[in-house]
mmCIF file of C-alpha atoms in Angstrom:
data_model
loop_
_atom_site.group_PDB
_atom_site.id
_atom_site.type_symbol
_atom_site.label_atom_id
_atom_site.label_comp_id
_atom_site.label_asym_id
_atom_site.label_seq_id
_atom_site.Cartn_x
_atom_site.Cartn_y
_atom_site.Cartn_z
ATOM 1 C CA MET X 22 -76.833 63.083 0.180
ATOM 2 C CA ALA X 23 -77.489 60.953 3.226
ATOM 3 C CA THR X 24 -79.288 58.429 1.118
ATOM 4 C CA GLU X 25 -76.404 58.205 -1.320
ATOM 5 C CA MET X 26 -73.865 57.484 1.467
ATOM 6 C CA GLU X 27 -75.804 54.593 2.987
ATOM 7 C CA GLY X 28 -75.145 52.257 0.086
ATOM 8 C CA PRO X 29 -71.368 52.047 0.396
ATOM 9 C CA VAL X 30 -71.535 51.738 4.177
ATOM 10 C CA LYS X 31 -73.809 48.750 3.997
ATOM 11 C CA SER X 32 -71.603 46.997 1.475
ATOM 12 C CA SER X 33 -68.524 47.403 3.711
ATOM 13 C CA ASP X 34 -70.424 46.042 6.685
ATOM 14 C CA THR X 35 -71.384 43.014 4.663
ATOM 15 C CA LYS X 36 -67.736 42.287 3.789
ATOM 16 C CA THR X 37 -66.722 42.653 7.445
ATOM 17 C CA ARG X 38 -69.395 40.243 8.561
ATOM 18 C CA ALA X 39 -68.338 37.702 5.909
ATOM 19 C CA MET X 40 -64.691 37.845 6.996
ATOM 20 C CA ALA X 41 -65.704 37.494 10.632
ATOM 21 C CA ALA X 42 -67.792 34.494 9.757
ATOM 22 C CA SER X 43 -64.958 32.849 7.831
ATOM 23 C CA GLU X 44 -62.351 33.248 10.623
ATOM 24 C CA PRO X 45 -63.892 30.642 12.962
ATOM 25 C CA ALA X 46 -64.008 28.141 10.093
ATOM 26 C CA THR X 47 -60.289 28.646 9.378
ATOM 27 C CA GLU X 48 -59.343 28.296 13.024
ATOM 28 C CA SER X 49 -61.377 25.124 13.302
ATOM 29 C CA SER X 50 -59.611 23.627 10.221
ATOM 30 C CA GLU X 51 -56.146 24.467 11.641
ATOM 31 C CA THR X 52 -57.153 22.923 14.934
ATOM 32 C CA SER X 53 -58.254 19.748 13.162
ATOM 33 C CA THR X 54 -55.012 19.400 11.113
ATOM 34 C CA THR X 55 -52.599 20.021 14.005
ATOM 35 C CA PRO X 56 -53.118 16.659 15.746
ATOM 36 C CA SER X 57 -52.597 14.715 12.501
ATOM 37 C CA THR X 58 -49.296 16.532 11.790
ATOM 38 C CA ALA X 59 -48.057 15.822 15.296
ATOM 39 C CA ASN X 60 -48.952 12.161 14.940
ATOM 40 C CA ASP X 61 -47.065 11.927 11.652
ATOM 41 C CA ARG X 62 -43.970 13.497 13.182
ATOM 42 C CA LEU X 63 -44.162 11.175 16.168
ATOM 43 C CA ALA X 64 -44.478 8.141 13.881
ATOM 44 C CA ARG X 65 -41.448 9.216 11.844
ATOM 45 C CA PHE X 66 -39.453 9.822 15.021
ATOM 46 C CA LYS X 67 -40.299 6.357 16.315
ATOM 47 C CA ALA X 68 -39.322 4.844 12.949
ATOM 48 C CA LEU X 69 -35.967 6.639 13.092
ATOM 49 C CA GLN X 70 -35.431 5.391 16.639
ATOM 50 C CA ALA X 71 -36.178 1.822 15.574
ATOM 51 C CA ARG X 72 -33.807 2.098 12.605
ATOM 52 C CA ALA X 73 -31.018 3.483 14.800
ATOM 53 C CA LYS X 74 -31.519 0.680 17.311
ATOM 54 C CA GLN X 75 -31.434 -1.926 14.531
ATOM 55 C CA SER X 76 -28.238 -0.410 13.073
ATOM 56 C CA ALA X 77 -26.553 -0.397 16.482
ATOM 57 C CA THR X 78 -27.490 -4.052 17.021
ATOM 58 C CA SER X 79 -26.223 -5.030 13.569
ATOM 59 C CA ASN X 80 -22.957 -3.154 14.087
ATOM 60 C CA LEU X 81 -22.438 -4.870 17.430
ATOM 61 C CA LYS X 82 -22.972 -8.279 15.856
ATOM 62 C CA GLU X 83 -20.534 -7.530 13.030
ATOM 63 C CA ALA X 84 -17.915 -6.216 15.450
ATOM 64 C CA THR X 85 -18.266 -9.335 17.600
ATOM 65 C CA ALA X 86 -17.970 -11.607 14.582
ATOM 66 C CA GLU X 87 -14.881 -9.735 13.353
ATOM 67 C CA GLN X 88 -13.261 -10.020 16.795
ATOM 68 C CA ASN X 89 -13.970 -13.742 16.841
ATOM 69 C CA ARG X 90 -12.446 -14.155 13.390
ATOM 70 C CA GLN X 91 -9.310 -12.279 14.412
ATOM 71 C CA SER X 92 -8.937 -14.214 17.650
ATOM 72 C CA ALA X 93 -9.379 -17.559 15.908
ATOM 73 C CA ASP X 94 -6.398 -19.477 14.554
ATOM 74 C CA ARG X 95 -6.103 -18.895 10.808
ATOM 75 C CA SER X 96 -4.317 -22.165 10.218
ATOM 76 C CA ALA X 97 -7.081 -24.016 12.059
ATOM 77 C CA LEU X 98 -9.726 -22.291 9.947
ATOM 78 C CA THR X 99 -7.821 -23.132 6.781
ATOM 79 C CA SER X 100 -7.467 -26.752 7.837
ATOM 80 C CA LEU X 101 -11.157 -26.897 8.721
ATOM 81 C CA SER X 102 -12.208 -25.471 5.360
ATOM 82 C CA ARG X 103 -9.896 -27.915 3.564
ATOM 83 C CA LYS X 104 -11.361 -30.832 5.492
ATOM 84 C CA HIS X 105 -14.870 -29.602 4.678
ATOM 85 C CA ALA X 106 -14.019 -29.439 0.970
ATOM 86 C CA ILE X 107 -12.527 -32.946 1.042
ATOM 87 C CA ALA X 108 -15.562 -34.316 2.881
ATOM 88 C CA SER X 109 -17.909 -32.665 0.373
ATOM 89 C CA GLN X 110 -15.968 -34.155 -2.521
ATOM 90 C CA ASN X 111 -15.967 -37.621 -0.961
ATOM 91 C CA LEU X 112 -19.708 -37.384 -0.347
ATOM 92 C CA LEU X 113 -20.357 -36.319 -3.918
ATOM 93 C CA LYS X 114 -18.114 -39.129 -5.180
ATOM 94 C CA ALA X 115 -19.979 -41.707 -3.098
ATOM 95 C CA GLU X 116 -23.364 -40.451 -4.295
ATOM 96 C CA THR X 117 -22.215 -40.433 -7.912
ATOM 97 C CA GLU X 118 -20.776 -43.938 -7.757
ATOM 98 C CA SER X 119 -23.888 -45.244 -6.008
ATOM 99 C CA ALA X 120 -25.978 -43.836 -8.869
ATOM 100 C CA GLY X 121 -23.774 -45.696 -11.382
ATOM 101 C CA GLU X 122 -22.205 -42.553 -12.921
ATOM 102 C CA ASP X 123 -18.607 -41.607 -13.599
ATOM 103 C CA PHE X 124 -17.425 -39.181 -10.924
ATOM 104 C CA GLU X 125 -14.498 -37.720 -12.912
ATOM 105 C CA ARG X 126 -16.734 -37.157 -15.930
ATOM 106 C CA LYS X 127 -19.400 -35.454 -13.838
ATOM 107 C CA ARG X 128 -16.877 -33.279 -12.065
ATOM 108 C CA ALA X 129 -15.335 -32.256 -15.400
ATOM 109 C CA TRP X 130 -18.666 -30.689 -16.437
ATOM 110 C CA ASP X 131 -17.921 -27.737 -14.146
ATOM 111 C CA TRP X 132 -14.658 -26.864 -15.975
ATOM 112 C CA THR X 133 -13.697 -25.955 -19.500
ATOM 113 C CA ILE X 134 -11.025 -27.800 -21.464
ATOM 114 C CA ASP X 135 -8.521 -24.956 -21.029
ATOM 115 C CA GLU X 136 -9.080 -24.804 -17.281
ATOM 116 C CA SER X 137 -8.721 -28.578 -16.993
ATOM 117 C CA GLU X 138 -5.442 -28.587 -18.948
ATOM 118 C CA LYS X 139 -4.082 -25.685 -16.882
ATOM 119 C CA TRP X 140 -4.968 -27.547 -13.695
ATOM 120 C CA ASP X 141 -3.245 -30.728 -14.907
ATOM 121 C CA ARG X 142 -0.093 -28.809 -15.815
ATOM 122 C CA ARG X 143 -0.140 -27.105 -12.437
ATOM 123 C CA GLN X 144 -0.446 -30.423 -10.607
ATOM 124 C CA GLU X 145 2.427 -31.911 -12.620
ATOM 125 C CA LYS X 146 4.587 -28.872 -11.882
ATOM 126 C CA LYS X 147 3.835 -29.132 -8.157
ATOM 127 C CA ALA X 148 4.729 -32.833 -8.192
ATOM 128 C CA ARG X 149 8.054 -32.135 -9.920
ATOM 129 C CA HIS X 150 8.795 -29.313 -7.511
ATOM 130 C CA ARG X 151 7.989 -31.577 -4.561
ATOM 131 C CA ASP X 152 10.465 -34.133 -5.836
ATOM 132 C CA ASP X 153 13.168 -31.515 -6.381
ATOM 133 C CA VAL X 154 12.969 -29.950 -2.920
ATOM 134 C CA ALA X 155 15.216 -32.514 -1.260
ATOM 135 C CA PHE X 156 18.949 -32.363 -1.817
ATOM 136 C CA GLN X 157 20.134 -34.747 -4.544
ATOM 137 C CA ASP X 158 23.502 -33.518 -5.713
ATOM 138 C CA TYR X 159 25.358 -30.275 -6.219
ATOM 139 C CA THR X 160 24.606 -30.216 -9.946
ATOM 140 C CA LYS X 161 20.855 -30.194 -9.280
ATOM 141 C CA GLU X 162 21.310 -27.531 -6.607
ATOM 142 C CA SER X 163 23.244 -25.341 -9.046
ATOM 143 C CA GLY X 164 20.499 -25.836 -11.617
ATOM 144 C CA LYS X 165 17.834 -24.727 -9.151
ATOM 145 C CA VAL X 166 19.839 -21.650 -8.223
ATOM 146 C CA TYR X 167 20.329 -20.830 -11.904
ATOM 147 C CA LYS X 168 16.595 -21.154 -12.639
ATOM 148 C CA ARG X 169 15.750 -18.946 -9.671
ATOM 149 C CA GLN X 170 18.178 -16.277 -10.850
ATOM 150 C CA ILE X 171 16.710 -16.441 -14.358
ATOM 151 C CA ARG X 172 13.201 -15.961 -12.954
ATOM 152 C CA GLU X 173 14.297 -12.968 -10.913
ATOM 153 C CA MET X 174 16.241 -11.389 -13.769
ATOM 154 C CA LYS X 175 14.734 -8.229 -15.245
ATOM 155 C CA HIS X 176 15.118 -8.222 -19.012
ATOM 156 C CA ASP X 177 15.591 -4.879 -20.759
ATOM 157 C CA LEU X 178 14.165 -5.758 -24.169
ATOM 158 C CA GLU X 179 13.926 -2.148 -25.293
ATOM 159 C CA GLY X 180 17.591 -1.523 -24.494
ATOM 160 C CA TYR X 181 18.527 -4.737 -26.289
ATOM 161 C CA GLU X 182 16.638 -3.712 -29.419
ATOM 162 C CA ASP X 183 18.194 -0.235 -29.350
ATOM 163 C CA ALA X 184 21.723 -1.665 -28.978
ATOM 164 C CA LYS X 185 21.062 -4.172 -31.760
ATOM 165 C CA ARG X 186 19.761 -1.455 -34.079
ATOM 166 C CA THR X 187 22.755 0.753 -33.345
ATOM 167 C CA ALA X 188 25.206 -2.104 -33.974
ATOM 168 C CA VAL X 189 23.528 -3.001 -37.270
ATOM 169 C CA GLU X 190 23.552 0.609 -38.471
ATOM 170 C CA LYS X 191 27.195 1.014 -37.489
ATOM 171 C CA ALA X 192 28.187 -2.222 -39.252
ATOM 172 C CA ALA X 193 26.218 -1.234 -42.355
ATOM 173 C CA GLN X 194 27.977 2.121 -42.502
ATOM 174 C CA SER X 195 31.411 0.520 -42.120
ATOM 175 C CA GLY X 196 30.661 -2.128 -44.742
ATOM 176 C CA GLY X 197 30.530 -5.129 -42.441
ATOM 177 C CA LEU X 198 26.847 -5.712 -43.272
ATOM 178 C CA GLU X 199 24.955 -5.323 -46.490
ATOM 179 C CA VAL X 200 21.345 -4.171 -46.181
ATOM 180 C CA VAL X 201 19.139 -5.723 -48.888
ATOM 181 C CA GLU X 202 15.490 -4.912 -49.519
ATOM 182 C CA LEU X 203 13.315 -7.908 -50.355
ATOM 183 C CA ASP X 204 10.387 -7.937 -52.763
ATOM 184 C CA SER X 205 8.016 -7.589 -49.819
ATOM 185 C CA GLY X 206 9.714 -4.352 -48.760
ATOM 186 C CA GLU X 207 11.453 -5.875 -45.723
ATOM 187 C CA LEU X 208 15.046 -4.834 -45.033
ATOM 188 C CA VAL X 209 17.451 -7.686 -44.290
ATOM 189 C CA ALA X 210 21.073 -7.358 -43.107
ATOM 190 C CA ILE X 211 23.394 -9.899 -44.733
ATOM 191 C CA ASP X 212 26.787 -10.722 -43.230
ATOM 192 C CA ARG X 213 28.639 -11.656 -46.403
ATOM 193 C CA ASP X 214 32.190 -11.896 -45.050
ATOM 194 C CA GLY X 215 31.221 -13.376 -41.667
ATOM 195 C CA THR X 216 32.763 -10.646 -39.525
ATOM 196 C CA PHE X 217 29.681 -9.199 -37.855
ATOM 197 C CA TYR X 218 28.125 -12.158 -36.064
ATOM 198 C CA ALA X 219 30.200 -13.705 -33.281
ATOM 199 C CA ASN X 220 31.585 -17.218 -33.528
ATOM 200 C CA GLY X 221 33.867 -19.401 -31.488
ATOM 201 C CA ASP X 222 36.951 -17.497 -32.579
ATOM 202 C CA GLY X 223 35.516 -13.985 -32.171
ATOM 203 C CA THR X 224 36.801 -11.577 -29.521
ATOM 204 C CA ASP X 225 34.523 -8.614 -30.160
ATOM 205 C CA PHE X 226 32.595 -9.301 -26.962
ATOM 206 C CA VAL X 227 35.482 -7.948 -24.871
ATOM 207 C CA GLU X 228 34.650 -4.458 -26.122
ATOM 208 C CA SER X 229 31.153 -4.632 -24.660
ATOM 209 C CA ARG X 230 30.862 -2.741 -21.372
ATOM 210 C CA PRO X 231 27.902 -3.534 -19.120
ATOM 211 C CA LYS X 232 25.809 -0.832 -17.546
ATOM 212 C CA ARG X 233 26.398 0.295 -13.990
ATOM 213 C CA GLU X 234 23.067 -1.070 -12.761
ATOM 214 C CA ASN X 235 23.866 -4.497 -14.257
ATOM 215 C CA VAL X 236 27.187 -4.578 -12.397
ATOM 216 C CA ASP X 237 25.413 -3.598 -9.170
ATOM 217 C CA ARG X 238 22.880 -6.369 -9.712
ATOM 218 C CA LEU X 239 25.684 -8.907 -10.180
ATOM 219 C CA VAL X 240 27.330 -7.718 -6.957
ATOM 220 C CA ASP X 241 24.012 -8.026 -5.105
ATOM 221 C CA ASP X 242 23.562 -11.575 -6.386
ATOM 222 C CA LEU X 243 27.045 -12.540 -5.211
ATOM 223 C CA ARG X 244 26.421 -10.928 -1.833
ATOM 224 C CA LYS X 245 23.126 -12.785 -1.429
ATOM 225 C CA ALA X 246 24.788 -16.072 -2.373
ATOM 226 C CA GLU X 247 27.511 -15.483 0.215
ATOM 227 C CA GLU X 248 24.953 -14.620 2.891
ATOM 228 C CA THR X 249 23.008 -17.767 2.066
ATOM 229 C CA ARG X 250 26.151 -19.870 2.302
ATOM 230 C CA LEU X 251 27.073 -18.400 5.677
ATOM 231 C CA ARG X 252 23.540 -18.816 6.992
ATOM 232 C CA LYS X 253 23.460 -22.482 6.031
ATOM 233 C CA ARG X 254 26.899 -22.894 7.573
ATOM 234 C CA ARG X 255 25.625 -21.439 10.850
ATOM 235 C CA GLU X 256 22.580 -23.673 10.711
ATOM 236 C CA ARG X 257 24.887 -26.675 10.517
ATOM 237 C CA GLY X 258 26.635 -25.545 13.702
ATOM 238 C CA ARG X 259 29.772 -24.047 12.226
ATOM 239 C CA ALA X 260 29.381 -20.506 13.492
ATOM 240 C CA ASN X 261 32.526 -20.574 15.587
ATOM 241 C CA ASP X 262 34.962 -21.680 12.884
ATOM 242 C CA GLU X 263 34.165 -19.256 10.060
ATOM 243 C CA GLU X 264 37.856 -18.556 9.366
ATOM 244 C CA ALA X 265 39.104 -22.090 9.985
ATOM 245 C CA ASP X 266 40.326 -24.317 7.186
ATOM 246 C CA VAL X 267 37.742 -26.725 5.843
ATOM 247 C CA THR X 268 39.311 -30.178 6.115
ATOM 248 C CA PHE X 269 36.139 -32.259 5.962
ATOM 249 C CA ILE X 270 33.376 -33.080 3.505
ATOM 250 C CA ASN X 271 30.523 -33.745 5.942
ATOM 251 C CA ASP X 272 29.749 -33.831 9.660
ATOM 252 C CA LYS X 273 30.870 -37.429 10.170
ATOM 253 C CA ASN X 274 34.191 -36.692 8.508
ATOM 254 C CA LYS X 275 34.556 -33.589 10.687
ATOM 255 C CA GLN X 276 34.062 -35.660 13.852
ATOM 256 C CA PHE X 277 36.607 -38.227 12.680
ATOM 257 C CA ASN X 278 39.167 -35.500 11.949
ATOM 258 C CA GLN X 279 38.610 -34.029 15.417
ATOM 259 C CA LYS X 280 39.311 -37.424 16.998
ATOM 260 C CA LEU X 281 42.510 -37.719 14.991
ATOM 261 C CA ALA X 282 43.512 -34.198 16.049
ATOM 262 C CA ARG X 283 43.047 -34.991 19.734
ATOM 263 C CA PHE X 284 45.384 -37.988 19.550
ATOM 264 C CA TYR X 285 47.945 -37.037 16.917
ATOM 265 C CA ASN X 286 48.218 -33.228 16.832
ATOM 266 C CA LYS X 287 51.049 -33.277 19.361
ATOM 267 C CA TYR X 288 53.064 -35.543 17.046
ATOM 268 C CA THR X 289 52.315 -33.699 13.812
ATOM 269 C CA ALA X 290 52.681 -30.118 15.063
ATOM 270 C CA ASP X 291 56.205 -29.700 13.610
ATOM 271 C CA ILE X 292 55.166 -31.103 10.235
ATOM 272 C CA ARG X 293 52.133 -28.825 10.007
ATOM 273 C CA GLU X 294 54.169 -25.763 10.981
ATOM 274 C CA SER X 295 56.750 -26.629 8.317
ATOM 275 C CA PHE X 296 54.018 -26.896 5.713
ATOM 276 C CA GLU X 297 52.570 -23.527 6.789
ATOM 277 C CA ARG X 298 55.988 -21.843 6.621
ATOM 278 C CA GLY X 299 56.603 -23.285 3.185
ATOM 279 C CA THR X 300 53.226 -22.157 1.984
ATOM 280 C CA ALA X 301 53.812 -18.681 3.383
ATOM 281 C CA VAL X 302 57.177 -18.412 1.615
#
C-alpha cells in the first residue's frame, strides 16, 4: 500500500517544482518589458506636447494675421491689389512686345470666346452707364427712373397665364372666340368678329381690377418718389421753404427773384394780395 501511494506523491512534487521554476522566468520577462512600455508612453506624451505647442503657435499666428487684416484699411488693400494687377499686366505686356508677340492675342488664350464676348458687352454697358450718370435733361432722367422701376418690378407670370386662360375660356363660352383644332392637334382661339382683343376704341380694360398687393406696390413707388424728391430738395438747400410757392427754375433764378422781392415787394404787396383773394374766391 505504501509503495502504491509513493507514485502519485512524486508526480505532484514534480509539477510543483516545475511551476516554481517557471515563476522566476515570468517575473524576469515582466521586469524586462516594463521599461520599454514606459519609454513608449513617455515618447507619445512628448509627441502630444509638441503637437499641442505647435497648434498653439499656429493659432496665435492666425489670430494675429486676422487682427492685422481687420485693422487694415480695406480700401487701401483693394487699391494696392488693383495696382499690383495693373503692374503685372504692364510687365507682361512689355515682355510680350519685346519678344515680338501680340499681347492682346496672347492674353485672349486664357479666355473662351463666350467669356470674351461677355466681357466686351459688360465693358460697353459700363461705359454707357458712366455716360448716363450725369444729368442731361428731364426726359433722360424719366427714362432712367422708368428702367429702374421695370428692373425692380416682380412679374407674376403664373397669374397672368391663369387670367389669360380664364378670359379665353369665358370668351369661348360666350361666343366671342372660336376655338379651332389644327392638324397638329394644337388648339387656337380665333377672334372672328374682333371683339375679344383690345384696340384703340376698346373700353373693356376699365372692368379690370388690380390686386390689392399691386395697388400697395404702386403706393410704395409713389411714396419713394416723393421721398426722393424731398431729399434732393433738402440737398439743394431748400429745407426751410417746403410749403412755399416755387417761382424759380434754378438757383440763379431764385437769387434774382429774392433780389427783386427785397426791392419791390413793398410796392407789389396790394397786387399780390388781390391776386390771392381772387384765386381763393
